[in-house]
PDB file of C-alpha atoms and ligand atoms in Angstrom:
ATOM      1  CA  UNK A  17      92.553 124.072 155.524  1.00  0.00           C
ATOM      2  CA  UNK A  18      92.303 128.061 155.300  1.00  0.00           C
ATOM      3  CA  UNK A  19      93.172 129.316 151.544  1.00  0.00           C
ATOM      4  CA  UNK A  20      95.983 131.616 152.513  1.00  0.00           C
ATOM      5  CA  UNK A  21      94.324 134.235 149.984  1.00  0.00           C
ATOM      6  CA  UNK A  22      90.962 134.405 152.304  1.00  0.00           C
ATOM      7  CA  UNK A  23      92.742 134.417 155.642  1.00  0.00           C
ATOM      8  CA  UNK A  24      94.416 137.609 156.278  1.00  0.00           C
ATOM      9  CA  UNK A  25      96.821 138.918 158.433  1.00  0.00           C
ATOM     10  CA  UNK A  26      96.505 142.592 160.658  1.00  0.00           C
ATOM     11  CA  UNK A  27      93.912 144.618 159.644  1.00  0.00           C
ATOM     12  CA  UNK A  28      92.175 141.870 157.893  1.00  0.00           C
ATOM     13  CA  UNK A  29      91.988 139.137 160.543  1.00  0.00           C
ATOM     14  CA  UNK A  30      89.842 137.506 162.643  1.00  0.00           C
ATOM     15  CA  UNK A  31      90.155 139.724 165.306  1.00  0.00           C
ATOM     16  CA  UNK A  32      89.553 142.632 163.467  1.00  0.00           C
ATOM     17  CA  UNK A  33      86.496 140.643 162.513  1.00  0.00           C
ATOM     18  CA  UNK A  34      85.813 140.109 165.996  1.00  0.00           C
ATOM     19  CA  UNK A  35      85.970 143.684 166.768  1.00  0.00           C
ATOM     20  CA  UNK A  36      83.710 144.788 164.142  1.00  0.00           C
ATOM     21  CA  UNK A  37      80.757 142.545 165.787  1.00  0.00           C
ATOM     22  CA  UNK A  38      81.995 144.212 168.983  1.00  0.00           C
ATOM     23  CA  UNK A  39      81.068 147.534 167.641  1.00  0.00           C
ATOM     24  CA  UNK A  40      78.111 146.027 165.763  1.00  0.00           C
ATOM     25  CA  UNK A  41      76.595 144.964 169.034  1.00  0.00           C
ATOM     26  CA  UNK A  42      77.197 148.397 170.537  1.00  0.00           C
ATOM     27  CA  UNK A  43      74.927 149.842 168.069  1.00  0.00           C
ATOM     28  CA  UNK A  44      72.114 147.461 168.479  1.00  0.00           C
ATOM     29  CA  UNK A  45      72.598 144.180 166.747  1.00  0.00           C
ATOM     30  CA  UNK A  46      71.208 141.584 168.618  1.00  0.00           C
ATOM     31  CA  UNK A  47      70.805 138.793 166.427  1.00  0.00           C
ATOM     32  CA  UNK A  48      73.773 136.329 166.970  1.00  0.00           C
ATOM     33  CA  UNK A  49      73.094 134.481 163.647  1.00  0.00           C
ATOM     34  CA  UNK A  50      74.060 137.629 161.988  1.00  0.00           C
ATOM     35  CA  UNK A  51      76.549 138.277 164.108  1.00  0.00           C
ATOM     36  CA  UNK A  52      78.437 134.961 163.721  1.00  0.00           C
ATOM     37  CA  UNK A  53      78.175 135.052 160.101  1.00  0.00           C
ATOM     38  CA  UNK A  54      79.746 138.252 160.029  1.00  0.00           C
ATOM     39  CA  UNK A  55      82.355 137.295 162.251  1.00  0.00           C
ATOM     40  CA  UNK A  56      83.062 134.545 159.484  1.00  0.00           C
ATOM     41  CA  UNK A  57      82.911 136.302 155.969  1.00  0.00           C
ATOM     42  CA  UNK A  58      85.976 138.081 154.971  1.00  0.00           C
ATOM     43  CA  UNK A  59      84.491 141.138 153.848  1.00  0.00           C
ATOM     44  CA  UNK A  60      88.039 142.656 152.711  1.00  0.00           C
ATOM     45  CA  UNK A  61      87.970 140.151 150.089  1.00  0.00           C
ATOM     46  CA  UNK A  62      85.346 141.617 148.250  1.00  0.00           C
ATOM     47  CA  UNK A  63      86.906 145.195 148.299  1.00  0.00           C
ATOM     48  CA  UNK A  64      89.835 146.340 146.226  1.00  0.00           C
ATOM     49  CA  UNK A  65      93.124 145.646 147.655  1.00  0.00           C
ATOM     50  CA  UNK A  66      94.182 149.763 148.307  1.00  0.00           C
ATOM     51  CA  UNK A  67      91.111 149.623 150.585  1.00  0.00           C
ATOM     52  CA  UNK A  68      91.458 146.308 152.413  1.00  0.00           C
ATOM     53  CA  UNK A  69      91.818 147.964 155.743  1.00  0.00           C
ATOM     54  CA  UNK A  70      89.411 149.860 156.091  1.00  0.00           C
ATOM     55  CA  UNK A  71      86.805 146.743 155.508  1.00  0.00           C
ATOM     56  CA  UNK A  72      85.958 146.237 158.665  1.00  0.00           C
ATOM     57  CA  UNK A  73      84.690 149.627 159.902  1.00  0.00           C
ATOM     58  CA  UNK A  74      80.773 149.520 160.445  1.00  0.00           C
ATOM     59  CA  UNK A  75      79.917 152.774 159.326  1.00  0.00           C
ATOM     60  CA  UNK A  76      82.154 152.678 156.246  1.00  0.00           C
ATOM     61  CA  UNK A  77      80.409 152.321 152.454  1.00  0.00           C
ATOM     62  CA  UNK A  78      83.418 152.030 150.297  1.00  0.00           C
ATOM     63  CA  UNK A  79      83.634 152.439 146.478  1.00  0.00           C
ATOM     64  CA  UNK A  80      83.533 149.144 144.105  1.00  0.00           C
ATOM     65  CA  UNK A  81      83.484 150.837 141.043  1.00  0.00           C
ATOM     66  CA  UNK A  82      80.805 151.761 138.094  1.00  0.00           C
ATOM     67  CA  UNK A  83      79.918 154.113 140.823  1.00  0.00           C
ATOM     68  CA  UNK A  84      78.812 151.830 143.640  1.00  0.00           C
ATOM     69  CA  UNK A  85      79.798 151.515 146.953  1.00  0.00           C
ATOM     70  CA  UNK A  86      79.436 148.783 149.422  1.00  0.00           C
ATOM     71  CA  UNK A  87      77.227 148.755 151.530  1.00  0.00           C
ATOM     72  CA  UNK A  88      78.421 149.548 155.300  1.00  0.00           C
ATOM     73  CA  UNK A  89      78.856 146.226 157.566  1.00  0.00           C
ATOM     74  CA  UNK A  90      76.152 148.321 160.122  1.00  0.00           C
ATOM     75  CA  UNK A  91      73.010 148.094 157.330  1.00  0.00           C
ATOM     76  CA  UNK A  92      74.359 144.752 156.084  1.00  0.00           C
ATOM     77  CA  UNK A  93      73.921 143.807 160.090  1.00  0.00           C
ATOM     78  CA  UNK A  94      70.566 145.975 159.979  1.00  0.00           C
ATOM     79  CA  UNK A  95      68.662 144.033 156.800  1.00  0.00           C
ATOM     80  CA  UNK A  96      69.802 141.368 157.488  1.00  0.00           C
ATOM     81  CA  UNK A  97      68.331 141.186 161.014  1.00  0.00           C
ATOM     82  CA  UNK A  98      65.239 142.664 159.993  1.00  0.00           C
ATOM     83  CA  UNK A  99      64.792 139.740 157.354  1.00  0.00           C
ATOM     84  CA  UNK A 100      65.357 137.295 159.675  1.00  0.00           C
ATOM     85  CA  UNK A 101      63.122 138.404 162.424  1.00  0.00           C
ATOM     86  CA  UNK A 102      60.211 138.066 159.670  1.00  0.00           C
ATOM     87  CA  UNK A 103      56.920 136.511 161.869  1.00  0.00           C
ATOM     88  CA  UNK A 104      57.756 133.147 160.049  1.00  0.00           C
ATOM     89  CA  UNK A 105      61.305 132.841 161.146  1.00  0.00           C
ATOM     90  CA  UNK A 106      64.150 133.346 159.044  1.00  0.00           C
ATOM     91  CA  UNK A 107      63.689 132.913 155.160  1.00  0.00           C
ATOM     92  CA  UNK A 108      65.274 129.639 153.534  1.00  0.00           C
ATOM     93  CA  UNK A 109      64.802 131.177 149.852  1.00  0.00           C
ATOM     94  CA  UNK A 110      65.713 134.921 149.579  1.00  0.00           C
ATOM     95  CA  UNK A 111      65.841 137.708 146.598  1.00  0.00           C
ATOM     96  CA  UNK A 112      68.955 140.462 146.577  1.00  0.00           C
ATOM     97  CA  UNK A 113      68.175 142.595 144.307  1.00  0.00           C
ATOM     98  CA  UNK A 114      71.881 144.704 143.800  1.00  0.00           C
ATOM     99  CA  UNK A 115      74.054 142.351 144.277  1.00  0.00           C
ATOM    100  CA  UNK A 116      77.118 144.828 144.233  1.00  0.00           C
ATOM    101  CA  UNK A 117      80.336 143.114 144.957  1.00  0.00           C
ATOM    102  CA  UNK A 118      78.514 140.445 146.918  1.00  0.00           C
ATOM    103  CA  UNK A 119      79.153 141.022 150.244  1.00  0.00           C
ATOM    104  CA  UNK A 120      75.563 141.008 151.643  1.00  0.00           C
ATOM    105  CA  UNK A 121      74.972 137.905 149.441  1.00  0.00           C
ATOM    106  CA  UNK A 122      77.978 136.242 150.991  1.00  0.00           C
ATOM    107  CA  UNK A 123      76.069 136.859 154.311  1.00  0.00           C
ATOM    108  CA  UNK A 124      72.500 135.884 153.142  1.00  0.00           C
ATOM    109  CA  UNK A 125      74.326 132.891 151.533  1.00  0.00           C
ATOM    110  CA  UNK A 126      75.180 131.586 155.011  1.00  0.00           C
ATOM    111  CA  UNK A 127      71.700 132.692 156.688  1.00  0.00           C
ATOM    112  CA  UNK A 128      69.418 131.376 153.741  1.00  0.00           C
ATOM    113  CA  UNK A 129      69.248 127.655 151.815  1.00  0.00           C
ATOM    114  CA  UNK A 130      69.281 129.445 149.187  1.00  0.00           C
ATOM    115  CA  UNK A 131      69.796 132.757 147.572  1.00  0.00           C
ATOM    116  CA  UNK A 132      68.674 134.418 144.197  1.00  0.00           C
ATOM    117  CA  UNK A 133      70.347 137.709 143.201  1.00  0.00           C
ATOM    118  CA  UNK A 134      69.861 140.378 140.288  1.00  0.00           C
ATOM    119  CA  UNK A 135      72.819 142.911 139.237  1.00  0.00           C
ATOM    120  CA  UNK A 136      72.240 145.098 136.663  1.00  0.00           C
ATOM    121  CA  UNK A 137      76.268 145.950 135.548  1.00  0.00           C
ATOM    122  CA  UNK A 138      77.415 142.910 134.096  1.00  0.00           C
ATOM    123  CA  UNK A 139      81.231 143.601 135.118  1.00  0.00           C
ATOM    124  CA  UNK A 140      79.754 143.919 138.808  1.00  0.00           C
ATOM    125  CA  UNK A 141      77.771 140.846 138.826  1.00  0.00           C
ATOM    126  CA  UNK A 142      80.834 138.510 137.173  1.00  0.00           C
ATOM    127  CA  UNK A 143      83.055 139.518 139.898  1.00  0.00           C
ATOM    128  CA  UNK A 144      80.570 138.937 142.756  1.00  0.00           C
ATOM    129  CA  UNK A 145      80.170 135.542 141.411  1.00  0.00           C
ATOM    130  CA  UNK A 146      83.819 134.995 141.193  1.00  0.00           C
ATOM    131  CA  UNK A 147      84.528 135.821 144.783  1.00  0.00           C
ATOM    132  CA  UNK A 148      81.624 133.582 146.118  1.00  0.00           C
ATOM    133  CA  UNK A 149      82.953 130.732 143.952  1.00  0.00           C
ATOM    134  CA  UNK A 150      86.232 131.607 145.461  1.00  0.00           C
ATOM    135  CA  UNK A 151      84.698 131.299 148.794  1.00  0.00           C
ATOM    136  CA  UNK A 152      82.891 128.388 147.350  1.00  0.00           C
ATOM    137  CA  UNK A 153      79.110 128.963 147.916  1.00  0.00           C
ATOM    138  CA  UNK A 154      76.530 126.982 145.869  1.00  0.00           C
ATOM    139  CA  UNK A 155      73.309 128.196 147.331  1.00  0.00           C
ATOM    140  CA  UNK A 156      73.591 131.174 145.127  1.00  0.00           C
ATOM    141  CA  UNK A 157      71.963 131.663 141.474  1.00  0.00           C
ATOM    142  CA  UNK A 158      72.473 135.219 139.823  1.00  0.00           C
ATOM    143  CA  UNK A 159      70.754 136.990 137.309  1.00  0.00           C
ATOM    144  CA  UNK A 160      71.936 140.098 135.178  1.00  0.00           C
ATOM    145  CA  UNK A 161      69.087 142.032 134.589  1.00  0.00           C
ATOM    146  CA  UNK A 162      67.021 144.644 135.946  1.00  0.00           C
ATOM    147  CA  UNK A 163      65.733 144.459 139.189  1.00  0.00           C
ATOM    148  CA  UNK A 164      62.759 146.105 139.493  1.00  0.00           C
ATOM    149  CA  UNK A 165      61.292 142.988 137.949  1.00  0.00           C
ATOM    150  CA  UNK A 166      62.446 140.864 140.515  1.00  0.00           C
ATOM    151  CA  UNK A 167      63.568 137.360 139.523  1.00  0.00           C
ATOM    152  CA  UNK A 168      59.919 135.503 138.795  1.00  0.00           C
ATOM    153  CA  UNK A 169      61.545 131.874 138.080  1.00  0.00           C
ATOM    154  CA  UNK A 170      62.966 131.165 141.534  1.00  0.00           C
ATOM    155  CA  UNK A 171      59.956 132.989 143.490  1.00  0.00           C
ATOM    156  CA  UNK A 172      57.803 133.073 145.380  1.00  0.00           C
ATOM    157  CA  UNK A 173      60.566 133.907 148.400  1.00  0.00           C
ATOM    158  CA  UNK A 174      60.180 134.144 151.987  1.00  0.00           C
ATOM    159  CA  UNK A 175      62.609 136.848 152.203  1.00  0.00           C
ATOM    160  CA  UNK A 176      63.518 140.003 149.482  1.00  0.00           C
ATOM    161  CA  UNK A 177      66.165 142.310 150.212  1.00  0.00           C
ATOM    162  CA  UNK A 178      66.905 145.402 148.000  1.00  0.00           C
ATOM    163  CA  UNK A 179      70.378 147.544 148.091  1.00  0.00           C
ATOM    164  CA  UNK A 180      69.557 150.398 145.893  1.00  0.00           C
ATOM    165  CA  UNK A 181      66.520 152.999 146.361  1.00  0.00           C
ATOM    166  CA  UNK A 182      63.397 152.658 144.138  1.00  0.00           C
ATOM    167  CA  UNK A 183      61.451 156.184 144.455  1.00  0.00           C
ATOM    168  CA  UNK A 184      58.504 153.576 145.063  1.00  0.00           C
ATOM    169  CA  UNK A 185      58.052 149.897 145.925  1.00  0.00           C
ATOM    170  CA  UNK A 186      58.317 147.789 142.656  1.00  0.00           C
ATOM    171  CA  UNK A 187      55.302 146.177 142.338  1.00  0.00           C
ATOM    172  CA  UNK A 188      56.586 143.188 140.724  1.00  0.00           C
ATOM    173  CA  UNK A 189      58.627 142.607 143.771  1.00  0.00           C
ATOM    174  CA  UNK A 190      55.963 142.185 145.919  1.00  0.00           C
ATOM    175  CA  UNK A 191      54.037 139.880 143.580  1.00  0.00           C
ATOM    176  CA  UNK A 192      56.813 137.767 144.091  1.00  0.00           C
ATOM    177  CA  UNK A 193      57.098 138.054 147.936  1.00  0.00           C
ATOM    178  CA  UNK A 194      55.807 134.243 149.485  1.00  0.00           C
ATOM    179  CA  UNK A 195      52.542 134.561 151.971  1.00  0.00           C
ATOM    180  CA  UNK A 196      54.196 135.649 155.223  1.00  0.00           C
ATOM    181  CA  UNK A 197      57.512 136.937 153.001  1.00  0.00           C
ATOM    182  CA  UNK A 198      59.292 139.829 154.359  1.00  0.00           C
ATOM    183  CA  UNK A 199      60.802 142.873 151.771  1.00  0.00           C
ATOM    184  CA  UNK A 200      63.700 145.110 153.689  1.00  0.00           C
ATOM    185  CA  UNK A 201      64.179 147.805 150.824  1.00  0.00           C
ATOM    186  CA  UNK A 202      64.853 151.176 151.196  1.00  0.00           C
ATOM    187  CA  UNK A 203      62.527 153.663 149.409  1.00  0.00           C
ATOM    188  CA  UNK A 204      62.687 157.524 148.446  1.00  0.00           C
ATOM    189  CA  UNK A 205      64.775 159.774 146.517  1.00  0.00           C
ATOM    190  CA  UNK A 206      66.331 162.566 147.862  1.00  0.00           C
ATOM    191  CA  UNK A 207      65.205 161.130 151.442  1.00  0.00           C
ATOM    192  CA  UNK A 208      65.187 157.440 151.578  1.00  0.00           C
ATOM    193  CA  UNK A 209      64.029 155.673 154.874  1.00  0.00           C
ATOM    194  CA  UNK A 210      63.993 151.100 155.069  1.00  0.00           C
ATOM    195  CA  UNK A 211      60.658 149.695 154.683  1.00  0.00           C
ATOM    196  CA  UNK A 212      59.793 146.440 155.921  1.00  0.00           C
ATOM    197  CA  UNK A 213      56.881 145.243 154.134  1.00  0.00           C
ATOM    198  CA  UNK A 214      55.003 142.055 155.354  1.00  0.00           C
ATOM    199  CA  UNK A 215      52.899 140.156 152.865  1.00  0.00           C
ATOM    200  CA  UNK A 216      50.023 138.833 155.261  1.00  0.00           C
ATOM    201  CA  UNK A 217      47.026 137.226 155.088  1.00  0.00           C
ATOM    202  CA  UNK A 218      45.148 140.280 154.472  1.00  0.00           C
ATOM    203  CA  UNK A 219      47.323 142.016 152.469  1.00  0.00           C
ATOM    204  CA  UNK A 220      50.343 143.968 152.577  1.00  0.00           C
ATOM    205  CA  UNK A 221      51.952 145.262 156.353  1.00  0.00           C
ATOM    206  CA  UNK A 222      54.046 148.270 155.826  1.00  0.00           C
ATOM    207  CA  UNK A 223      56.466 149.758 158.402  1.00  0.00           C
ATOM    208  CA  UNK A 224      58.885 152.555 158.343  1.00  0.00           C
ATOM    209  CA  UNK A 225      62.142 151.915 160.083  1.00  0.00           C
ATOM    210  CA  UNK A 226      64.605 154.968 159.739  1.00  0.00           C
ATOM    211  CA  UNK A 227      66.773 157.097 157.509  1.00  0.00           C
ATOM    212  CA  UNK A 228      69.187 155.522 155.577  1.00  0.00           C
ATOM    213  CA  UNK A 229      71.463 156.552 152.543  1.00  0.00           C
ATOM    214  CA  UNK A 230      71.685 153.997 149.182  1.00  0.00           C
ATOM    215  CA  UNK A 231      72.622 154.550 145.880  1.00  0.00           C
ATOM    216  CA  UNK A 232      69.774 154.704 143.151  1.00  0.00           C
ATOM    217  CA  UNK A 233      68.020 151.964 141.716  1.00  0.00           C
ATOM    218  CA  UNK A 234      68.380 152.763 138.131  1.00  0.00           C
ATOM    219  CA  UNK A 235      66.620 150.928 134.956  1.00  0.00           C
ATOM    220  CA  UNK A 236      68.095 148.826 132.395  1.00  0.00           C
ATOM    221  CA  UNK A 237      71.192 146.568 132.611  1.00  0.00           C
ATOM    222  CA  UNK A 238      74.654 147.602 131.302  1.00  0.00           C
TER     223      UNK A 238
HETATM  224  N1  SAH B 352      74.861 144.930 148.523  1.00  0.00           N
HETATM  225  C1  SAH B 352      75.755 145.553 147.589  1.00  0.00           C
HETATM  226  C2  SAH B 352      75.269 146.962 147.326  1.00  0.00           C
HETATM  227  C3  SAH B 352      75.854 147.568 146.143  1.00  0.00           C
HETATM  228  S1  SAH B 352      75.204 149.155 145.788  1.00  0.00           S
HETATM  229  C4  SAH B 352      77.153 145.580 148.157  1.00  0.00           C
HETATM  230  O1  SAH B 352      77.282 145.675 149.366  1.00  0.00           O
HETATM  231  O2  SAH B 352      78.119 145.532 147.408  1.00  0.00           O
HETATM  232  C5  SAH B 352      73.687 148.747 144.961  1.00  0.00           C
HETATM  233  C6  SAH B 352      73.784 147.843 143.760  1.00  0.00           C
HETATM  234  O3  SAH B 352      72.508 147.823 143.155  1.00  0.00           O
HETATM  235  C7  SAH B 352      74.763 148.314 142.686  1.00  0.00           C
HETATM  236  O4  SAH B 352      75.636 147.275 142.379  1.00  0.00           O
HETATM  237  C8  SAH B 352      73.861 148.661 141.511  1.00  0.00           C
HETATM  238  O5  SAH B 352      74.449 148.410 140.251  1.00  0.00           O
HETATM  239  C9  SAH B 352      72.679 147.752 141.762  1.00  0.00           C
HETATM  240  N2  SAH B 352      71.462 148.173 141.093  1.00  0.00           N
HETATM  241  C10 SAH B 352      70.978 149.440 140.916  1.00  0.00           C
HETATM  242  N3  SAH B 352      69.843 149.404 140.220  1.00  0.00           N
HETATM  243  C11 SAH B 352      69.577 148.097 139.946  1.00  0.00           C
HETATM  244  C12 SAH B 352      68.547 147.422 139.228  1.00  0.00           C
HETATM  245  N4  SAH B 352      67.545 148.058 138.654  1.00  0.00           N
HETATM  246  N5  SAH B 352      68.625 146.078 139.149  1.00  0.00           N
HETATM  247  C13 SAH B 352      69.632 145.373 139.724  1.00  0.00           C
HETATM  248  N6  SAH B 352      70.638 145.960 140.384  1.00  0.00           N
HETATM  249  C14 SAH B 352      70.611 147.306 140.500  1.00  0.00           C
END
């Protein structure tokens, strides 16, 4: 049975759905595990209600208050594909740091066994896991605190994503990363570009993917 909450009607349907992948595969998406699972999640429902239409427009970051946005459905699509094309295969235990309103974990949730995510606003973090339990995950465990620390407990993980820009890559993060792990983060202040940073036998792989525009990674929890 659909919960009549989570199915939607006009802009928030299925189609619409549908017609966001179309769009995401006309910018480049390829992988159709993402794809599907983004066909499936009902992003609107983790947006307020004023902006429910406009949920499913890929180049769209819209704000979830505190001063965050979420992130657009094209770099959810873009990390998320990047993580799962890791040399290994895709990750069964990943790291979110930022979980925001929950959206990407939503996705990750259904990619992943299981998921681990770190929010520093509590507010933020409680309503995220509200929705999921709505939508009635269990693969996810979250954490308020500060991310740059990671989340040691759960680690090591195959897979670390971050949604907020460090100026530099958080050590501690890496330390955590699994032999053969993947970390999707992007890096930079003023410019930020996504790094995807292989932990290999040898050390760490680093490569530069493109531009992209996040909100700060900021210190502390509130
Ligand atoms: N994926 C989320 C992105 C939200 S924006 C979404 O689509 O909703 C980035 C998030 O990172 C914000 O919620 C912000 O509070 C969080 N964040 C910023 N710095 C952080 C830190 N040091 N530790 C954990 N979360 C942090």
């Amino acid at each position: 049975m659909t919960l009549a909450k989570f199915s939607g009607t006009g802009m928030t349907s299925d189609r619409t759905r549908a017609r966001m992948v179309e769009s995401l595969r006309a910018r480049g998406i390829r992988n159709e595990a993402v794809l599907k699972v983004m066909s499936e999640v009902p992003r609107h429902v983790f947006v307020d209600e004023a902006l429910q239409d406009r949920a499913y427009e890929v180049d769209k970051a819209l704000p979830i208050g505190f001063g965050q946005t979420i992130s657009t459905p094209e770099i959810v699509a873009i990390m998320s594909e990047l993580l799962l094309a890791r040399p290994g295969g895709p990750p069964a235990k990943v790291l979110e740091i930022g979980t925001g309103c929950g959206y990407q974990t939503a996705i990750l949730g259904k990619l992943a066994k299981d998921v681990y995510t770190v929010e520093r606003i509590a507010p933020l973090m409680d309503k995220a896991r509200r929705t999921l339990r709505d939508l009635r995950y269990y693969n996810v465990i979250f954490k308020h605190a500060d991310g740059h620390f990671g989340y040691a407990e759960g680690g090591p993980y195959e897979g670390i994503i971050m949604t907020a820009a460090a100026g530099q890559i958080p050590a501690e993060l890496t330390a955590q990363l699994a032999f053969g792990g993947r970390m999707v983060l992007p890096v930079g202040v003023e410019q930020q570009q996504l790094y995807v940073i292989d932990r290999t036998e040898t050390g760490l792989v680093q490569n530069v993917v493109h531009d992209v525009r996040f909100v700060p990674l900021v210190p502390g929890t509130v």
